[in-house]
Tab-separated table of N, CA, C and O in Angstrom:
chain	number	residue	atom	x	y	z
A	883	MET	N	171.414	109.419	118.447
A	883	MET	CA	170.309	108.692	117.856
A	883	MET	C	168.997	109.170	118.477
A	883	MET	O	168.877	109.253	119.693
A	884	GLU	N	168.040	109.487	117.641
A	884	GLU	CA	166.760	110.018	118.112
A	884	GLU	C	165.827	108.888	118.557
A	884	GLU	O	165.758	107.842	117.922
A	885	PRO	N	165.081	109.101	119.660
A	885	PRO	CA	164.134	108.082	120.109
A	885	PRO	C	163.039	107.822	119.078
A	885	PRO	O	162.652	108.717	118.329
A	886	VAL	N	162.551	106.599	119.053
A	886	VAL	CA	161.521	106.181	118.118
A	886	VAL	C	160.260	105.843	118.910
A	886	VAL	O	160.336	105.238	119.974
A	887	ARG	N	159.098	106.240	118.400
A	887	ARG	CA	157.813	105.954	119.037
A	887	ARG	C	156.873	105.339	118.001
A	887	ARG	O	157.073	105.480	116.801
A	888	THR	N	155.811	104.690	118.488
A	888	THR	CA	154.828	104.069	117.608
A	888	THR	C	153.568	104.919	117.568
A	888	THR	O	153.023	105.288	118.613
A	889	CYS	N	153.096	105.218	116.376
A	889	CYS	CA	151.868	105.990	116.176
A	889	CYS	C	150.677	105.113	116.567
A	889	CYS	O	150.571	103.979	116.105
A	890	VAL	N	149.761	105.634	117.414
A	890	VAL	CA	148.589	104.860	117.824
A	890	VAL	C	147.561	104.762	116.709
A	890	VAL	O	146.641	103.959	116.794
A	891	GLY	N	147.714	105.539	115.663
A	891	GLY	CA	146.796	105.487	114.526
A	891	GLY	C	147.181	104.416	113.530
A	891	GLY	O	146.479	103.434	113.339
A	892	CYS	N	148.346	104.566	112.900
A	892	CYS	CA	148.768	103.644	111.840
A	892	CYS	C	149.658	102.518	112.349
A	892	CYS	O	149.956	101.585	111.616
A	893	ARG	N	150.124	102.616	113.598
A	893	ARG	CA	150.978	101.617	114.233
A	893	ARG	C	152.375	101.540	113.610
A	893	ARG	O	153.087	100.574	113.785
A	894	ARG	N	152.784	102.568	112.871
A	894	ARG	CA	154.129	102.612	112.311
A	894	ARG	C	155.063	103.308	113.278
A	894	ARG	O	154.676	104.257	113.952
A	895	ARG	N	156.306	102.867	113.315
A	895	ARG	CA	157.316	103.492	114.165
A	895	ARG	C	157.949	104.658	113.414
A	895	ARG	O	158.250	104.548	112.238
A	896	SER	N	158.119	105.777	114.130
A	896	SER	CA	158.696	106.979	113.532
A	896	SER	C	159.533	107.705	114.568
A	896	SER	O	159.333	107.523	115.779
A	897	PRO	N	160.451	108.565	114.121
A	897	PRO	CA	161.207	109.392	115.072
A	897	PRO	C	160.245	110.256	115.890
A	897	PRO	O	159.232	110.733	115.388
A	898	ARG	N	160.563	110.417	117.130
A	898	ARG	CA	159.724	111.170	118.067
A	898	ARG	C	159.414	112.577	117.570
A	898	ARG	O	158.317	113.091	117.767
A	899	SER	N	160.344	113.209	116.877
A	899	SER	CA	160.159	114.585	116.417
A	899	SER	C	159.088	114.713	115.331
A	899	SER	O	158.593	115.807	115.074
A	900	THR	N	158.712	113.609	114.690
A	900	THR	CA	157.706	113.665	113.631
A	900	THR	C	156.303	113.354	114.140
A	900	THR	O	155.352	113.363	113.356
A	901	LEU	N	156.168	113.056	115.427
A	901	LEU	CA	154.882	112.682	116.002
A	901	LEU	C	154.381	113.732	116.991
A	901	LEU	O	155.156	114.516	117.525
A	902	LEU	N	153.086	113.721	117.212
A	902	LEU	CA	152.434	114.594	118.190
A	902	LEU	C	152.196	113.793	119.466
A	902	LEU	O	151.714	112.662	119.387
A	903	ARG	N	152.494	114.343	120.611
A	903	ARG	CA	152.229	113.651	121.880
A	903	ARG	C	150.896	114.138	122.428
A	903	ARG	O	150.607	115.331	122.440
A	904	VAL	N	150.088	113.202	122.900
A	904	VAL	CA	148.776	113.510	123.466
A	904	VAL	C	148.724	112.911	124.861
A	904	VAL	O	149.140	111.766	125.075
A	905	VAL	N	148.230	113.681	125.842
A	905	VAL	CA	148.073	113.192	127.208
A	905	VAL	C	146.627	113.393	127.660
A	905	VAL	O	145.896	114.192	127.071
A	906	ALA	N	146.234	112.681	128.697
A	906	ALA	CA	144.896	112.836	129.267
A	906	ALA	C	145.000	113.678	130.536
A	906	ALA	O	145.774	113.359	131.440
A	907	VAL	N	144.224	114.761	130.572
A	907	VAL	CA	144.155	115.621	131.756
A	907	VAL	C	142.684	115.741	132.127
A	907	VAL	O	141.891	116.296	131.360
A	908	ASP	N	142.313	115.205	133.294
A	908	ASP	CA	140.922	115.233	133.748
A	908	ASP	C	139.973	114.693	132.675
A	908	ASP	O	139.008	115.351	132.296
A	909	SER	N	140.234	113.507	132.174
A	909	SER	CA	139.462	112.823	131.111
A	909	SER	C	139.240	113.676	129.866
A	909	SER	O	138.214	113.607	129.221
A	910	ARG	N	140.237	114.468	129.542
A	910	ARG	CA	140.217	115.308	128.345
A	910	ARG	C	141.550	115.111	127.630
A	910	ARG	O	142.603	115.154	128.265
A	911	LEU	N	141.509	114.874	126.335
A	911	LEU	CA	142.752	114.754	125.580
A	911	LEU	C	143.351	116.133	125.348
A	911	LEU	O	142.644	117.057	124.960
A	912	VAL	N	144.638	116.254	125.598
A	912	VAL	CA	145.332	117.532	125.451
A	912	VAL	C	146.584	117.298	124.618
A	912	VAL	O	147.319	116.335	124.829
A	913	LEU	N	146.827	118.182	123.659
A	913	LEU	CA	148.052	118.115	122.858
A	913	LEU	C	149.225	118.595	123.696
A	913	LEU	O	149.167	119.667	124.295
A	914	ASP	N	150.272	117.814	123.748
A	914	ASP	CA	151.482	118.171	124.479
A	914	ASP	C	152.534	118.574	123.454
A	914	ASP	O	153.360	117.760	123.042
A	915	GLU	N	152.478	119.823	123.020
A	915	GLU	CA	153.326	120.282	121.918
A	915	GLU	C	154.817	120.246	122.242
A	915	GLU	O	155.637	120.024	121.372
A	916	ARG	N	155.165	120.450	123.504
A	916	ARG	CA	156.580	120.410	123.882
A	916	ARG	C	157.027	119.022	124.321
A	916	ARG	O	158.194	118.819	124.624
A	917	ALA	N	156.087	118.083	124.400
A	917	ALA	CA	156.361	116.704	124.836
A	917	ALA	C	157.017	116.678	126.207
A	917	ALA	O	157.959	115.933	126.460
A	918	SER	N	156.497	117.521	127.115
A	918	SER	CA	157.094	117.598	128.440
A	918	SER	C	156.085	117.507	129.580
A	918	SER	O	156.475	117.596	130.742
A	919	MET	N	154.809	117.334	129.259
A	919	MET	CA	153.795	117.243	130.310
A	919	MET	C	153.964	115.928	131.073
A	919	MET	O	154.387	114.929	130.497
A	920	PRO	N	153.632	115.936	132.360
A	920	PRO	CA	153.787	114.708	133.137
A	920	PRO	C	152.727	113.668	132.772
A	920	PRO	O	151.681	113.994	132.225
A	921	GLY	N	153.031	112.433	133.066
A	921	GLY	CA	152.077	111.358	132.851
A	921	GLY	C	152.314	110.602	131.568
A	921	GLY	O	153.198	110.911	130.771
A	922	ARG	N	151.485	109.610	131.383
A	922	ARG	CA	151.567	108.742	130.214
A	922	ARG	C	151.143	109.507	128.975
A	922	ARG	O	150.207	110.278	129.004
A	923	GLY	N	151.826	109.279	127.883
A	923	GLY	CA	151.498	109.948	126.636
A	923	GLY	C	151.270	108.961	125.517
A	923	GLY	O	151.767	107.837	125.555
A	924	ALA	N	150.506	109.373	124.541
A	924	ALA	CA	150.281	108.579	123.327
A	924	ALA	C	150.813	109.405	122.169
A	924	ALA	O	150.685	110.631	122.151
A	925	TRP	N	151.394	108.734	121.193
A	925	TRP	CA	152.011	109.414	120.067
A	925	TRP	C	151.234	109.126	118.805
A	925	TRP	O	150.790	108.005	118.580
A	926	VAL	N	151.058	110.147	117.975
A	926	VAL	CA	150.294	109.998	116.735
A	926	VAL	C	150.863	110.939	115.675
A	926	VAL	O	151.362	112.018	116.002
A	927	HIS	N	150.831	110.486	114.414
A	927	HIS	CA	151.228	111.371	113.316
A	927	HIS	C	150.208	112.502	113.216
A	927	HIS	O	149.019	112.279	113.418
A	928	ASP	N	150.661	113.676	112.876
A	928	ASP	CA	149.781	114.845	112.756
A	928	ASP	C	149.157	114.880	111.362
A	928	ASP	O	149.278	115.848	110.629
A	929	THR	N	148.481	113.783	111.002
A	929	THR	CA	147.797	113.694	109.716
A	929	THR	C	146.333	113.349	109.971
A	929	THR	O	146.030	112.669	110.947
A	930	PRO	N	145.432	113.809	109.115
A	930	PRO	CA	144.014	113.484	109.304
A	930	PRO	C	143.760	111.981	109.335
A	930	PRO	O	142.943	111.504	110.117
A	931	ALA	N	144.469	111.219	108.514
A	931	ALA	CA	144.252	109.763	108.457
A	931	ALA	C	144.584	109.101	109.793
A	931	ALA	O	143.782	108.328	110.325
A	932	CYS	N	145.749	109.396	110.352
A	932	CYS	CA	146.149	108.774	111.621
A	932	CYS	C	145.263	109.236	112.777
A	932	CYS	O	144.899	108.436	113.633
A	933	LEU	N	144.935	110.522	112.795
A	933	LEU	CA	144.074	111.026	113.871
A	933	LEU	C	142.685	110.397	113.794
A	933	LEU	O	142.121	110.004	114.816
A	934	ASP	N	142.133	110.264	112.590
A	934	ASP	CA	140.819	109.637	112.415
A	934	ASP	C	140.819	108.196	112.900
A	934	ASP	O	139.927	107.776	113.629
A	935	VAL	N	141.825	107.442	112.477
A	935	VAL	CA	141.908	106.030	112.869
A	935	VAL	C	142.047	105.904	114.381
A	935	VAL	O	141.379	105.080	115.009
A	936	ALA	N	142.902	106.720	114.977
A	936	ALA	CA	143.111	106.655	116.416
A	936	ALA	C	141.826	106.980	117.186
A	936	ALA	O	141.507	106.314	118.171
A	937	LEU	N	141.087	107.981	116.733
A	937	LEU	CA	139.833	108.338	117.400
A	937	LEU	C	138.773	107.254	117.198
A	937	LEU	O	138.068	106.891	118.147
A	938	ARG	N	138.675	106.733	115.999
A	938	ARG	CA	137.659	105.729	115.683
A	938	ARG	C	137.893	104.429	116.465
A	938	ARG	O	136.960	103.812	116.948
A	939	ARG	N	139.143	104.030	116.591
A	939	ARG	CA	139.482	102.782	117.278
A	939	ARG	C	139.616	102.948	118.790
A	939	ARG	O	139.970	101.987	119.473
A	940	ARG	N	139.423	104.153	119.270
A	940	ARG	CA	139.592	104.449	120.703
A	940	ARG	C	141.006	104.107	121.166
A	940	ARG	O	141.233	103.614	122.269
A	941	ALA	N	141.974	104.350	120.303
A	941	ALA	CA	143.365	104.017	120.590
A	941	ALA	C	143.941	104.857	121.722
A	941	ALA	O	144.796	104.380	122.466
A	942	PHE	N	143.472	106.089	121.868
A	942	PHE	CA	143.991	106.946	122.938
A	942	PHE	C	143.599	106.400	124.304
A	942	PHE	O	144.389	106.429	125.240
A	943	VAL	N	142.380	105.896	124.431
A	943	VAL	CA	141.917	105.330	125.712
A	943	VAL	C	142.815	104.161	126.111
A	943	VAL	O	143.258	104.059	127.256
A	944	ARG	N	143.109	103.281	125.158
A	944	ARG	CA	143.958	102.124	125.452
A	944	ARG	C	145.400	102.535	125.735
A	944	ARG	O	146.013	102.066	126.685
A	945	ALA	N	145.943	103.403	124.901
A	945	ALA	CA	147.351	103.794	125.046
A	945	ALA	C	147.599	104.558	126.343
A	945	ALA	O	148.653	104.403	126.967
A	946	LEU	N	146.633	105.373	126.729
A	946	LEU	CA	146.804	106.176	127.942
A	946	LEU	C	146.355	105.436	129.199
A	946	LEU	O	146.499	105.947	130.305
A	947	ARG	N	145.770	104.260	129.010
A	947	ARG	CA	145.321	103.410	130.113
A	947	ARG	C	144.368	104.128	131.054
A	947	ARG	O	144.546	104.133	132.270
A	948	VAL	N	143.362	104.755	130.480
A	948	VAL	CA	142.337	105.418	131.282
A	948	VAL	C	141.034	104.628	131.178
A	948	VAL	O	140.795	103.938	130.193
A	949	SER	N	140.229	104.738	132.209
A	949	SER	CA	138.937	104.061	132.156
A	949	SER	C	137.874	105.098	131.818
A	949	SER	O	137.939	106.245	132.255
A	950	GLY	N	136.926	104.693	131.037
A	950	GLY	CA	135.861	105.611	130.646
A	950	GLY	C	136.221	106.400	129.415
A	950	GLY	O	137.354	106.369	128.932
A	951	PRO	N	135.241	107.133	128.892
A	951	PRO	CA	135.464	107.900	127.662
A	951	PRO	C	136.327	109.148	127.899
A	951	PRO	O	136.393	109.670	129.008
A	952	LEU	N	136.978	109.587	126.837
A	952	LEU	CA	137.782	110.813	126.885
A	952	LEU	C	137.139	111.870	126.007
A	952	LEU	O	136.570	111.564	124.963
A	953	ASP	N	137.254	113.122	126.432
A	953	ASP	CA	136.763	114.245	125.635
A	953	ASP	C	137.794	114.507	124.541
A	953	ASP	O	138.924	114.907	124.815
A	954	THR	N	137.411	114.276	123.296
A	954	THR	CA	138.336	114.397	122.167
A	954	THR	C	138.194	115.727	121.433
A	954	THR	O	138.742	115.894	120.357
A	955	GLN	N	137.494	116.664	122.019
A	955	GLN	CA	137.205	117.937	121.366
A	955	GLN	C	138.483	118.681	120.963
A	955	GLN	O	138.549	119.243	119.871
A	956	THR	N	139.506	118.663	121.798
A	956	THR	CA	140.755	119.370	121.497
A	956	THR	C	141.422	118.792	120.250
A	956	THR	O	141.880	119.539	119.386
A	957	ILE	N	141.436	117.469	120.142
A	957	ILE	CA	142.051	116.813	118.988
A	957	ILE	C	141.246	117.120	117.728
A	957	ILE	O	141.808	117.400	116.670
A	958	GLU	N	139.928	117.075	117.834
A	958	GLU	CA	139.071	117.350	116.683
A	958	GLU	C	139.232	118.796	116.212
A	958	GLU	O	139.263	119.061	115.012
A	959	GLN	N	139.366	119.743	117.144
A	959	GLN	CA	139.587	121.147	116.776
A	959	GLN	C	140.934	121.301	116.070
A	959	GLN	O	141.045	122.020	115.083
A	960	HIS	N	141.949	120.626	116.586
A	960	HIS	CA	143.278	120.679	115.980
A	960	HIS	C	143.220	120.141	114.548
A	960	HIS	O	143.811	120.707	113.629
A	961	GLN	N	142.471	119.072	114.373
A	961	GLN	CA	142.325	118.452	113.066
A	961	GLN	C	141.620	119.412	112.102
A	961	GLN	O	142.008	119.538	110.943
A	962	GLN	N	140.577	120.104	112.558
A	962	GLN	CA	139.849	121.058	111.715
A	962	GLN	C	140.741	122.225	111.313
A	962	GLN	O	140.674	122.705	110.188
A	963	GLN	N	141.574	122.703	112.235
A	963	GLN	CA	142.471	123.818	111.930
A	963	GLN	C	143.495	123.420	110.865
A	963	GLN	O	143.855	124.221	110.011
A	964	ASN	N	143.969	122.179	110.921
A	964	ASN	CA	144.957	121.722	109.947
A	964	ASN	C	144.336	121.491	108.566
A	964	ASN	O	145.021	121.594	107.560
A	965	LYS	N	143.050	121.167	108.520
A	965	LYS	CA	142.381	120.967	107.228
A	965	LYS	C	142.124	122.304	106.538
A	965	LYS	O	142.210	122.404	105.338
A	966	GLY	N	141.762	123.312	107.343
A	966	GLY	CA	141.377	124.598	106.781
A	966	GLY	C	142.521	125.442	106.499
A	966	GLY	O	143.077	125.870	105.652
């Protein structure tokens, strides 16, 4: 049985393999493509809608339990690459 995680964008539960893991490294959001980086991770669907909602609601800050703002440039670049 595959583990299930909750998307921080839409709040729907999905199999772990269908979600993207994001971690905070030095107050910067980083995509954890292999889902093996140390530390707390947040899970999100790799869709523009879920990524937009998560960024707008500051869901990554809450899910990762960090204080202060996070640099979301990596996530935004990933989103632009998927649109184009």
